[in-house]
Amino acid sequence: MNYTIRNAKASDAQAIHDIYGYYAENTFVTFTEVNPSVSEYRDSIIETQKHYPYIVACDESGKVVGMAYAGQIRHHDAYRFSVEATIYLSHEAPKHTGVGSKLYQELQNRLSEMGYKFMYGVITDDNQDSIEFHKANGFELVGHFTDIGYKFGEWKGIVWYRKQIGSLDDMTLNI
């Protein structure tokens, strides 16, 4: 199957809401417990795209099957060259088609062109599929916080993975 990667539009908010909602309501993949409203996703797409990419993957029919975006890690100025990257594919999307890697690579390319230096992925520490995905896409383990999130009556930890995506010699952001 062929997939198209494009900028997210405000009209994609419902699809993104539905994709993320599955994970929020049924899994430990995200520590979000209540899925935000469609209008909150619409606002998030618009606000995120002021400084970072927010992209979607669509199948041959045009249906959104995944999304990826980046955001500020912390509010302090010194963190401005590093981003936290987020990627979710529909739980109904066919597995092992390469769409996740294609989507993440496009996010990385856009961030690199904008001048960002590091992408970070924050993953529930027992989410082996996501850990292997990040490793396969060139990320390395840089941190582990045990028992940091409590959801569905269980404590879970997170791991931080990092990938350098830009030269540390050029300190210009193109946003």
Short mmCIF file of C-alpha atoms in Angstrom, two decimals:
data_model
loop_
_atom_site.label_atom_id
_atom_site.label_comp_id
_atom_site.label_asym_id
_atom_site.label_seq_id
_atom_site.Cartn_x
_atom_site.Cartn_y
_atom_site.Cartn_z
CA MET A 1 0.00 0.00 0.00
CA ASN A 2 1.19 3.50 -0.79
CA TYR A 3 1.00 6.26 1.78
CA THR A 4 1.14 10.01 1.36
CA ILE A 5 2.69 12.30 3.95
CA ARG A 6 1.36 15.85 4.12
CA ASN A 7 0.92 18.75 6.53
CA ALA A 8 -1.92 18.21 8.95
CA LYS A 9 -4.96 20.42 8.40
CA ALA A 10 -7.50 21.62 10.94
CA SER A 11 -9.98 19.32 9.22
CA ASP A 12 -7.83 16.32 10.28
CA ALA A 13 -8.67 16.96 13.93
CA GLN A 14 -11.40 14.32 14.09
CA ALA A 15 -9.16 11.61 12.62
CA ILE A 16 -6.30 12.54 14.96
CA HIS A 17 -8.72 12.59 17.91
CA ASP A 18 -9.85 9.08 17.02
CA ILE A 19 -6.33 7.70 16.52
CA TYR A 20 -5.00 9.13 19.77
CA GLY A 21 -8.18 8.39 21.69
CA TYR A 22 -7.77 4.66 21.23
CA TYR A 23 -4.37 4.78 22.96
CA ALA A 24 -5.50 7.20 25.69
CA GLU A 25 -8.55 5.13 26.57
CA ASN A 26 -7.14 1.60 26.17
CA THR A 27 -3.37 1.50 26.63
CA PHE A 28 -0.34 2.66 28.58
CA VAL A 29 1.25 3.95 25.35
CA THR A 30 0.29 7.47 26.46
CA PHE A 31 -0.23 8.63 30.02
CA THR A 32 -3.15 10.77 28.87
CA GLU A 33 -6.27 9.38 30.51
CA VAL A 34 -8.95 11.56 28.90
CA ASN A 35 -8.83 12.16 25.16
CA PRO A 36 -8.97 15.91 24.38
CA SER A 37 -11.89 17.23 22.33
CA VAL A 38 -11.81 17.55 18.56
CA SER A 39 -11.67 21.34 18.91
CA GLU A 40 -8.62 21.02 21.18
CA TYR A 41 -6.90 18.93 18.49
CA ARG A 42 -7.84 21.53 15.88
CA ASP A 43 -6.28 24.26 18.02
CA SER A 44 -3.21 22.09 18.68
CA ILE A 45 -2.60 21.54 14.97
CA ILE A 46 -2.76 25.28 14.29
CA GLU A 47 -0.60 26.28 17.28
CA THR A 48 2.00 23.54 16.78
CA GLN A 49 2.52 24.47 13.14
CA LYS A 50 3.62 27.98 14.14
CA HIS A 51 6.99 26.54 15.25
CA TYR A 52 7.07 22.81 14.47
CA PRO A 53 5.88 20.33 11.88
CA TYR A 54 2.57 18.54 12.40
CA ILE A 55 2.12 15.96 9.65
CA VAL A 56 -0.18 13.06 8.80
CA ALA A 57 0.07 9.87 6.77
CA CYS A 58 -2.85 9.04 4.48
CA ASP A 59 -3.64 5.77 2.78
CA GLU A 60 -4.57 5.48 -0.90
CA SER A 61 -8.17 6.46 -0.15
CA GLY A 62 -7.04 9.65 1.61
CA LYS A 63 -7.88 8.38 5.10
CA VAL A 64 -5.54 9.62 7.85
CA VAL A 65 -3.83 6.55 9.31
CA GLY A 66 -1.13 8.25 11.37
CA MET A 67 0.21 11.50 12.66
CA ALA A 68 3.49 12.90 13.90
CA TYR A 69 4.47 16.23 15.34
CA ALA A 70 7.08 17.89 17.51
CA GLY A 71 6.99 20.28 20.39
CA GLN A 72 9.10 22.09 22.92
CA ILE A 73 10.65 19.85 25.57
CA ARG A 74 10.67 22.46 28.33
CA HIS A 75 9.96 26.17 28.42
CA HIS A 76 13.53 27.34 29.15
CA ASP A 77 15.32 29.11 26.30
CA ALA A 78 18.34 26.79 26.34
CA TYR A 79 16.15 23.87 25.20
CA ARG A 80 15.14 25.63 21.97
CA PHE A 81 17.20 23.33 19.70
CA SER A 82 15.68 20.10 21.05
CA VAL A 83 12.17 18.76 20.46
CA GLU A 84 9.99 16.00 21.78
CA ALA A 85 8.63 14.04 18.85
CA THR A 86 5.29 12.25 18.92
CA ILE A 87 4.01 9.63 16.50
CA TYR A 88 0.83 7.55 16.50
CA LEU A 89 -0.58 5.21 13.90
CA SER A 90 -4.17 4.05 13.87
CA HIS A 91 -4.48 0.80 15.79
CA GLU A 92 -6.35 -0.45 12.70
CA ALA A 93 -3.55 0.43 10.28
CA PRO A 94 -1.73 -2.55 8.74
CA LYS A 95 1.43 -3.40 10.70
CA HIS A 96 4.96 -3.46 9.35
CA THR A 97 4.20 -1.50 6.17
CA GLY A 98 6.89 1.13 6.76
CA VAL A 99 4.42 3.98 7.13
CA GLY A 100 5.60 4.73 10.68
CA SER A 101 9.24 4.99 9.62
CA LYS A 102 8.29 7.06 6.57
CA LEU A 103 6.27 9.44 8.75
CA TYR A 104 9.01 9.75 11.39
CA GLN A 105 11.70 10.28 8.73
CA GLU A 106 9.67 13.09 7.18
CA LEU A 107 9.23 14.69 10.60
CA GLN A 108 12.98 14.42 11.17
CA ASN A 109 13.78 15.94 7.77
CA ARG A 110 11.50 18.90 8.38
CA LEU A 111 12.87 19.50 11.87
CA SER A 112 16.45 19.29 10.62
CA GLU A 113 15.72 21.81 7.85
CA MET A 114 14.28 24.13 10.49
CA GLY A 115 17.55 23.97 12.46
CA TYR A 116 16.59 21.67 15.32
CA LYS A 117 19.46 19.49 16.60
CA PHE A 118 17.87 16.69 18.64
CA MET A 119 14.65 14.69 18.55
CA TYR A 120 13.53 12.95 21.72
CA GLY A 121 11.00 10.17 22.04
CA VAL A 122 9.40 9.50 25.41
CA ILE A 123 8.16 5.91 25.64
CA THR A 124 6.49 3.80 28.31
CA ASP A 125 9.33 1.58 29.48
CA ASP A 126 7.55 -1.69 28.73
CA ASN A 127 6.40 -0.65 25.23
CA GLN A 128 8.88 -2.91 23.44
CA ASP A 129 7.39 -2.25 19.99
CA SER A 130 8.00 1.51 20.29
CA ILE A 131 11.44 1.02 21.81
CA GLU A 132 12.45 -1.23 18.90
CA PHE A 133 10.92 1.24 16.43
CA HIS A 134 13.00 4.08 17.86
CA LYS A 135 16.18 1.99 17.86
CA ALA A 136 15.57 0.97 14.25
CA ASN A 137 15.20 4.65 13.38
CA GLY A 138 18.57 5.59 14.87
CA PHE A 139 17.59 6.68 18.39
CA GLU A 140 19.64 5.84 21.48
CA LEU A 141 18.54 5.40 25.09
CA VAL A 142 19.44 8.45 27.19
CA GLY A 143 17.22 8.19 30.27
CA HIS A 144 14.90 6.03 32.34
CA PHE A 145 12.41 7.15 34.96
CA THR A 146 10.80 4.29 36.87
CA ASP A 147 7.28 4.47 38.32
CA ILE A 148 6.63 8.00 37.08
CA GLY A 149 3.08 7.57 35.73
CA TYR A 150 0.00 6.01 37.32
CA LYS A 151 -2.76 4.84 34.99
CA PHE A 152 -5.35 2.07 35.11
CA GLY A 153 -4.27 1.27 38.67
CA GLU A 154 -0.64 0.59 37.74
CA TRP A 155 2.65 2.45 38.02
CA LYS A 156 4.63 2.71 34.80
CA GLY A 157 8.03 4.09 33.91
CA ILE A 158 9.27 5.93 30.85
CA VAL A 159 12.43 5.83 28.78
CA TRP A 160 13.82 8.72 26.78
CA TYR A 161 15.38 8.04 23.39
CA ARG A 162 17.36 10.67 21.46
CA LYS A 163 18.56 11.17 17.92
CA GLN A 164 20.86 13.93 16.70
CA ILE A 165 19.34 15.44 13.55
CA GLY A 166 21.45 18.54 12.96
CA SER A 167 24.94 19.96 13.21
CA LEU A 168 25.86 21.52 16.54
CA ASP A 169 27.97 24.10 14.68
CA ASP A 170 25.02 25.99 13.15
CA MET A 171 22.87 27.57 15.85
CA THR A 172 20.18 29.08 13.62
CA LEU A 173 16.52 28.13 13.75
CA ASN A 174 14.50 28.68 10.57
CA ILE A 175 11.01 29.02 11.99
#
